[in-house]
PDB file of C-alpha atoms in Angstrom:
ATOM      1  CA  ASN A  62      89.021 -19.647  79.955  1.00 42.00           C
ATOM      2  CA  ALA A  63      89.462 -16.683  82.315  1.00 42.00           C
ATOM      3  CA  ASP A  64      93.198 -17.363  82.655  1.00 50.00           C
ATOM      4  CA  ALA A  65      93.835 -17.150  78.908  1.00 51.00           C
ATOM      5  CA  PRO A  66      92.587 -13.915  77.348  1.00 70.00           C
ATOM      6  CA  TYR A  67      93.638 -14.791  73.807  1.00 83.00           C
ATOM      7  CA  ASP A  68      93.635 -11.949  71.308  1.00 85.00           C
ATOM      8  CA  THR A  69      93.321 -13.892  68.022  1.00 92.00           C
ATOM      9  CA  LEU A  70      90.521 -16.283  67.189  1.00 94.00           C
ATOM     10  CA  THR A  71      90.612 -18.062  63.825  1.00 97.00           C
ATOM     11  CA  LEU A  72      87.933 -20.367  62.434  1.00 97.00           C
ATOM     12  CA  LEU A  73      89.486 -23.588  61.123  1.00 98.00           C
ATOM     13  CA  ASN A  74      88.191 -25.735  58.260  1.00 97.00           C
ATOM     14  CA  ASP A  75      86.846 -28.358  60.689  1.00 97.00           C
ATOM     15  CA  GLY A  76      84.683 -25.794  62.533  1.00 97.00           C
ATOM     16  CA  LYS A  77      86.976 -25.506  65.558  1.00 97.00           C
ATOM     17  CA  VAL A  78      88.471 -22.142  66.535  1.00 97.00           C
ATOM     18  CA  LEU A  79      92.189 -21.553  67.153  1.00 96.00           C
ATOM     19  CA  LEU A  80      92.787 -19.238  70.135  1.00 94.00           C
ATOM     20  CA  ALA A  81      96.328 -17.853  70.145  1.00 92.00           C
ATOM     21  CA  GLY A  82      98.319 -14.841  71.309  1.00 84.00           C
ATOM     22  CA  ARG A  83      98.379 -13.447  74.824  1.00 75.00           C
ATOM     23  CA  GLY A  84      97.765 -16.855  76.387  1.00 56.00           C
ATOM     24  CA  ASN A  85      98.696 -18.361  79.746  1.00 52.00           C
ATOM     25  CA  PHE A  86     102.076 -17.712  81.365  1.00 52.00           C
ATOM     26  CA  VAL A  87     104.541 -20.594  81.118  1.00 52.00           C
ATOM     27  CA  ALA A  88     107.743 -20.777  83.176  1.00 48.00           C
ATOM     28  CA  PHE A  89     110.849 -20.098  81.082  1.00 49.00           C
ATOM     29  CA  GLY A  90     114.123 -20.412  82.915  1.00 50.00           C
ATOM     30  CA  PRO A  91     114.627 -19.527  86.573  1.00 50.00           C
ATOM     31  CA  ASN A  92     113.328 -15.943  86.397  1.00 49.00           C
ATOM     32  CA  GLY A  93     111.253 -15.621  83.246  1.00 49.00           C
ATOM     33  CA  ARG A  94     107.712 -16.315  82.152  1.00 51.00           C
ATOM     34  CA  VAL A  95     106.340 -16.220  78.629  1.00 54.00           C
ATOM     35  CA  ARG A  96     102.965 -16.778  77.038  1.00 68.00           C
ATOM     36  CA  THR A  97     103.077 -19.467  74.397  1.00 79.00           C
ATOM     37  CA  THR A  98      99.867 -21.362  74.976  1.00 82.00           C
ATOM     38  CA  ALA A  99      97.235 -21.889  72.318  1.00 91.00           C
ATOM     39  CA  GLU A 100      93.932 -23.729  72.486  1.00 93.00           C
ATOM     40  CA  LEU A 101      91.255 -25.102  70.213  1.00 96.00           C
ATOM     41  CA  TYR A 102      87.609 -24.361  70.951  1.00 96.00           C
ATOM     42  CA  ASP A 103      85.142 -26.980  69.751  1.00 97.00           C
ATOM     43  CA  PRO A 104      81.661 -25.418  69.495  1.00 96.00           C
ATOM     44  CA  SER A 105      79.979 -28.821  69.183  1.00 96.00           C
ATOM     45  CA  SER A 106      81.096 -29.794  72.700  1.00 96.00           C
ATOM     46  CA  ALA A 107      81.758 -26.282  74.075  1.00 95.00           C
ATOM     47  CA  SER A 108      85.206 -27.498  75.128  1.00 95.00           C
ATOM     48  CA  LEU A 109      88.773 -26.201  74.997  1.00 94.00           C
ATOM     49  CA  THR A 110      91.828 -28.388  74.338  1.00 95.00           C
ATOM     50  CA  SER A 111      95.479 -27.420  74.332  1.00 93.00           C
ATOM     51  CA  THR A 112      97.426 -27.234  71.070  1.00 94.00           C
ATOM     52  CA  GLY A 113     100.760 -25.819  70.016  1.00 88.00           C
ATOM     53  CA  PRO A 114     102.605 -24.287  71.845  1.00 90.00           C
ATOM     54  CA  MET A 115     103.449 -21.138  69.928  1.00 90.00           C
ATOM     55  CA  LEU A 116     107.171 -20.605  69.362  1.00 89.00           C
ATOM     56  CA  GLU A 117     107.244 -16.938  70.368  1.00 86.00           C
ATOM     57  CA  SER A 118     105.284 -15.264  73.120  1.00 83.00           C
ATOM     58  CA  VAL A 119     103.296 -12.528  71.367  1.00 86.00           C
ATOM     59  CA  SER A 120     100.236 -10.382  71.804  1.00 86.00           C
ATOM     60  CA  SER A 121      98.549  -7.945  69.397  1.00 90.00           C
ATOM     61  CA  ALA A 122      99.469 -10.158  66.423  1.00 93.00           C
ATOM     62  CA  ALA A 123      97.284 -10.676  63.349  1.00 96.00           C
ATOM     63  CA  ALA A 124      95.968 -14.100  62.387  1.00 97.00           C
ATOM     64  CA  VAL A 125      94.339 -15.345  59.194  1.00 97.00           C
ATOM     65  CA  ARG A 126      93.423 -18.789  57.833  1.00 98.00           C
ATOM     66  CA  LEU A 127      95.261 -19.609  54.611  1.00 98.00           C
ATOM     67  CA  THR A 128      93.564 -21.333  51.660  1.00 97.00           C
ATOM     68  CA  ASP A 129      95.144 -24.677  52.637  1.00 97.00           C
ATOM     69  CA  GLY A 130      93.630 -24.473  56.139  1.00 98.00           C
ATOM     70  CA  ARG A 131      96.791 -23.492  58.009  1.00 98.00           C
ATOM     71  CA  VAL A 132      96.807 -20.270  60.075  1.00 98.00           C
ATOM     72  CA  LEU A 133      99.282 -17.412  59.629  1.00 98.00           C
ATOM     73  CA  LEU A 134     100.102 -15.574  62.880  1.00 97.00           C
ATOM     74  CA  ALA A 135     102.107 -12.457  62.042  1.00 96.00           C
ATOM     75  CA  GLY A 136     103.939  -9.921  64.191  1.00 94.00           C
ATOM     76  CA  GLY A 137     102.754  -8.644  67.540  1.00 91.00           C
ATOM     77  CA  THR A 138     104.651  -7.591  70.621  1.00 88.00           C
ATOM     78  CA  ILE A 139     107.004  -9.958  72.414  1.00 83.00           C
ATOM     79  CA  SER A 140     105.863 -10.534  75.992  1.00 68.00           C
ATOM     80  CA  ASN A 141     109.280 -11.298  77.446  1.00 61.00           C
ATOM     81  CA  GLN A 142     111.108  -8.401  75.737  1.00 60.00           C
ATOM     82  CA  ALA A 143     109.339  -5.338  77.169  1.00 67.00           C
ATOM     83  CA  ALA A 144     106.600  -5.559  74.533  1.00 73.00           C
ATOM     84  CA  ALA A 145     109.018  -4.980  71.643  1.00 84.00           C
ATOM     85  CA  PRO A 146     107.360  -5.260  68.214  1.00 92.00           C
ATOM     86  CA  THR A 147     108.375  -8.305  66.174  1.00 92.00           C
ATOM     87  CA  ALA A 148     108.504  -9.219  62.487  1.00 95.00           C
ATOM     88  CA  THR A 149     108.337 -12.922  63.326  1.00 93.00           C
ATOM     89  CA  VAL A 150     105.684 -15.023  61.606  1.00 96.00           C
ATOM     90  CA  GLU A 151     104.437 -18.458  62.667  1.00 96.00           C
ATOM     91  CA  ILE A 152     102.168 -20.866  60.835  1.00 97.00           C
ATOM     92  CA  TYR A 153      99.841 -23.191  62.735  1.00 98.00           C
ATOM     93  CA  ASP A 154      99.081 -26.527  61.084  1.00 98.00           C
ATOM     94  CA  PRO A 155      95.790 -27.950  62.402  1.00 98.00           C
ATOM     95  CA  ASN A 156      96.718 -31.411  61.065  1.00 97.00           C
ATOM     96  CA  THR A 157      99.724 -31.666  63.377  1.00 97.00           C
ATOM     97  CA  GLY A 158      98.725 -29.150  66.077  1.00 97.00           C
ATOM     98  CA  THR A 159     102.089 -27.419  65.759  1.00 97.00           C
ATOM     99  CA  PHE A 160     103.440 -23.944  65.030  1.00 96.00           C
ATOM    100  CA  THR A 161     106.473 -23.429  62.774  1.00 96.00           C
ATOM    101  CA  LEU A 162     108.417 -20.282  61.948  1.00 95.00           C
ATOM    102  CA  THR A 163     108.219 -18.963  58.397  1.00 95.00           C
ATOM    103  CA  GLY A 164     109.592 -15.912  56.583  1.00 90.00           C
ATOM    104  CA  SER A 165     109.739 -12.662  58.559  1.00 95.00           C
ATOM    105  CA  MET A 166     107.978  -9.432  57.673  1.00 97.00           C
ATOM    106  CA  ALA A 167     110.105  -6.507  56.495  1.00 96.00           C
ATOM    107  CA  THR A 168     108.701  -4.302  59.273  1.00 96.00           C
ATOM    108  CA  PRO A 169     108.076  -5.337  62.884  1.00 96.00           C
ATOM    109  CA  ARG A 170     104.471  -4.413  63.689  1.00 96.00           C
ATOM    110  CA  PHE A 171     101.559  -4.934  66.072  1.00 94.00           C
ATOM    111  CA  ASN A 172      97.869  -3.908  66.030  1.00 95.00           C
ATOM    112  CA  HIS A 173      97.835  -4.466  62.251  1.00 97.00           C
ATOM    113  CA  THR A 174      95.590  -6.443  59.923  1.00 97.00           C
ATOM    114  CA  ALA A 175      96.128  -9.582  57.855  1.00 98.00           C
ATOM    115  CA  THR A 176      93.688 -10.186  54.995  1.00 98.00           C
ATOM    116  CA  LEU A 177      93.552 -13.294  52.801  1.00 98.00           C
ATOM    117  CA  LEU A 178      93.347 -12.234  49.159  1.00 97.00           C
ATOM    118  CA  GLN A 179      91.599 -14.184  46.388  1.00 96.00           C
ATOM    119  CA  ASN A 180      94.948 -15.335  44.960  1.00 96.00           C
ATOM    120  CA  GLY A 181      95.918 -16.951  48.292  1.00 97.00           C
ATOM    121  CA  GLU A 182      98.398 -14.266  49.328  1.00 98.00           C
ATOM    122  CA  VAL A 183      97.958 -12.315  52.570  1.00 98.00           C
ATOM    123  CA  LEU A 184      97.998  -8.528  52.784  1.00 98.00           C
ATOM    124  CA  VAL A 185      99.498  -7.300  56.064  1.00 98.00           C
ATOM    125  CA  ALA A 186      98.760  -3.609  56.528  1.00 98.00           C
ATOM    126  CA  GLY A 187      99.356  -0.807  59.014  1.00 97.00           C
ATOM    127  CA  GLY A 188      99.916  -1.311  62.696  1.00 97.00           C
ATOM    128  CA  ILE A 189     102.538   0.198  64.963  1.00 95.00           C
ATOM    129  CA  SER A 190     106.300  -0.455  64.872  1.00 94.00           C
ATOM    130  CA  SER A 191     107.318   1.289  68.086  1.00 89.00           C
ATOM    131  CA  SER A 192     105.963   0.606  71.566  1.00 82.00           C
ATOM    132  CA  VAL A 193     107.528   3.926  72.592  1.00 85.00           C
ATOM    133  CA  THR A 194     106.019   6.328  70.025  1.00 87.00           C
ATOM    134  CA  GLY A 195     102.865   4.381  69.120  1.00 88.00           C
ATOM    135  CA  THR A 196     102.880   6.039  65.699  1.00 94.00           C
ATOM    136  CA  PRO A 197     100.677   4.208  63.135  1.00 97.00           C
ATOM    137  CA  LEU A 198     102.252   2.789  59.969  1.00 97.00           C
ATOM    138  CA  ALA A 199     101.247   3.389  56.350  1.00 97.00           C
ATOM    139  CA  SER A 200     103.354   0.450  55.124  1.00 97.00           C
ATOM    140  CA  ALA A 201     101.959  -2.836  53.829  1.00 98.00           C
ATOM    141  CA  GLU A 202     103.396  -6.217  52.840  1.00 97.00           C
ATOM    142  CA  LEU A 203     102.238  -9.272  50.894  1.00 98.00           C
ATOM    143  CA  PHE A 204     102.896 -12.797  52.179  1.00 98.00           C
ATOM    144  CA  ASN A 205     103.214 -15.525  49.567  1.00 97.00           C
ATOM    145  CA  PRO A 206     102.482 -18.937  51.153  1.00 96.00           C
ATOM    146  CA  ALA A 207     104.169 -20.777  48.255  1.00 95.00           C
ATOM    147  CA  THR A 208     107.523 -19.112  48.967  1.00 96.00           C
ATOM    148  CA  SER A 209     106.999 -18.249  52.676  1.00 95.00           C
ATOM    149  CA  SER A 210     108.219 -14.758  51.898  1.00 96.00           C
ATOM    150  CA  PHE A 211     107.069 -11.175  52.252  1.00 97.00           C
ATOM    151  CA  VAL A 212     107.401  -8.321  49.778  1.00 97.00           C
ATOM    152  CA  SER A 213     106.700  -4.679  50.603  1.00 96.00           C
ATOM    153  CA  VAL A 214     103.805  -3.031  48.740  1.00 96.00           C
ATOM    154  CA  GLY A 215     101.959   0.250  49.098  1.00 85.00           C
ATOM    155  CA  PRO A 216     102.241   2.442  51.046  1.00 93.00           C
ATOM    156  CA  MET A 217      98.688   3.183  52.107  1.00 95.00           C
ATOM    157  CA  THR A 218      97.502   6.771  51.701  1.00 96.00           C
ATOM    158  CA  THR A 219      96.835   7.060  55.442  1.00 96.00           C
ATOM    159  CA  ALA A 220      98.602   5.320  58.313  1.00 96.00           C
ATOM    160  CA  HIS A 221      96.391   2.995  60.378  1.00 96.00           C
ATOM    161  CA  ALA A 222      96.590   0.972  63.592  1.00 95.00           C
ATOM    162  CA  ASN A 223      93.907  -0.904  65.553  1.00 94.00           C
ATOM    163  CA  HIS A 224      91.834  -0.925  62.375  1.00 95.00           C
ATOM    164  CA  THR A 225      89.891  -3.515  60.400  1.00 95.00           C
ATOM    165  CA  ALA A 226      90.325  -4.686  56.823  1.00 94.00           C
ATOM    166  CA  THR A 227      87.684  -6.293  54.636  1.00 94.00           C
ATOM    167  CA  LEU A 228      88.266  -8.083  51.340  1.00 95.00           C
ATOM    168  CA  LEU A 229      86.060  -6.612  48.628  1.00 93.00           C
ATOM    169  CA  SER A 230      84.625  -8.779  45.851  1.00 91.00           C
ATOM    170  CA  ASP A 231      86.988  -7.262  43.248  1.00 88.00           C
TER     171      ASP A 231
END
């Protein structure tokens, strides 16, 4: 969809793909517009259908599928607040097609990674916490889906932003 340049794509358990973050503009009040749209891509029919909407208008967030099939969408920049970084975290439930807020990260960040670990927790690492300075972060946090909470870990030896993260076998 040319009007919706989503910046996270997450494969769901049913083979569909959740497209979220940086979606279409939606009117919000008399003078504001925010992006809260999300869509599902079905490769079997090559079709897009609406889902959601997201609760906060973000771009440059990190998304990862949890072991139970839900999708964690963490951080990003808030479209209607001059691209301010956020610590907000939403979880998408493909069974209901809805987003809900969950525990917040300790550090607002965007252009970071979220990696599902073998124990079901999610490692959120690096990114940027200031739209003004653009300085990369060395901090990292673990999300526990059972408690919907984050705990700081790390820090990494080197600060990173706009990077990738790959789970190793050990």
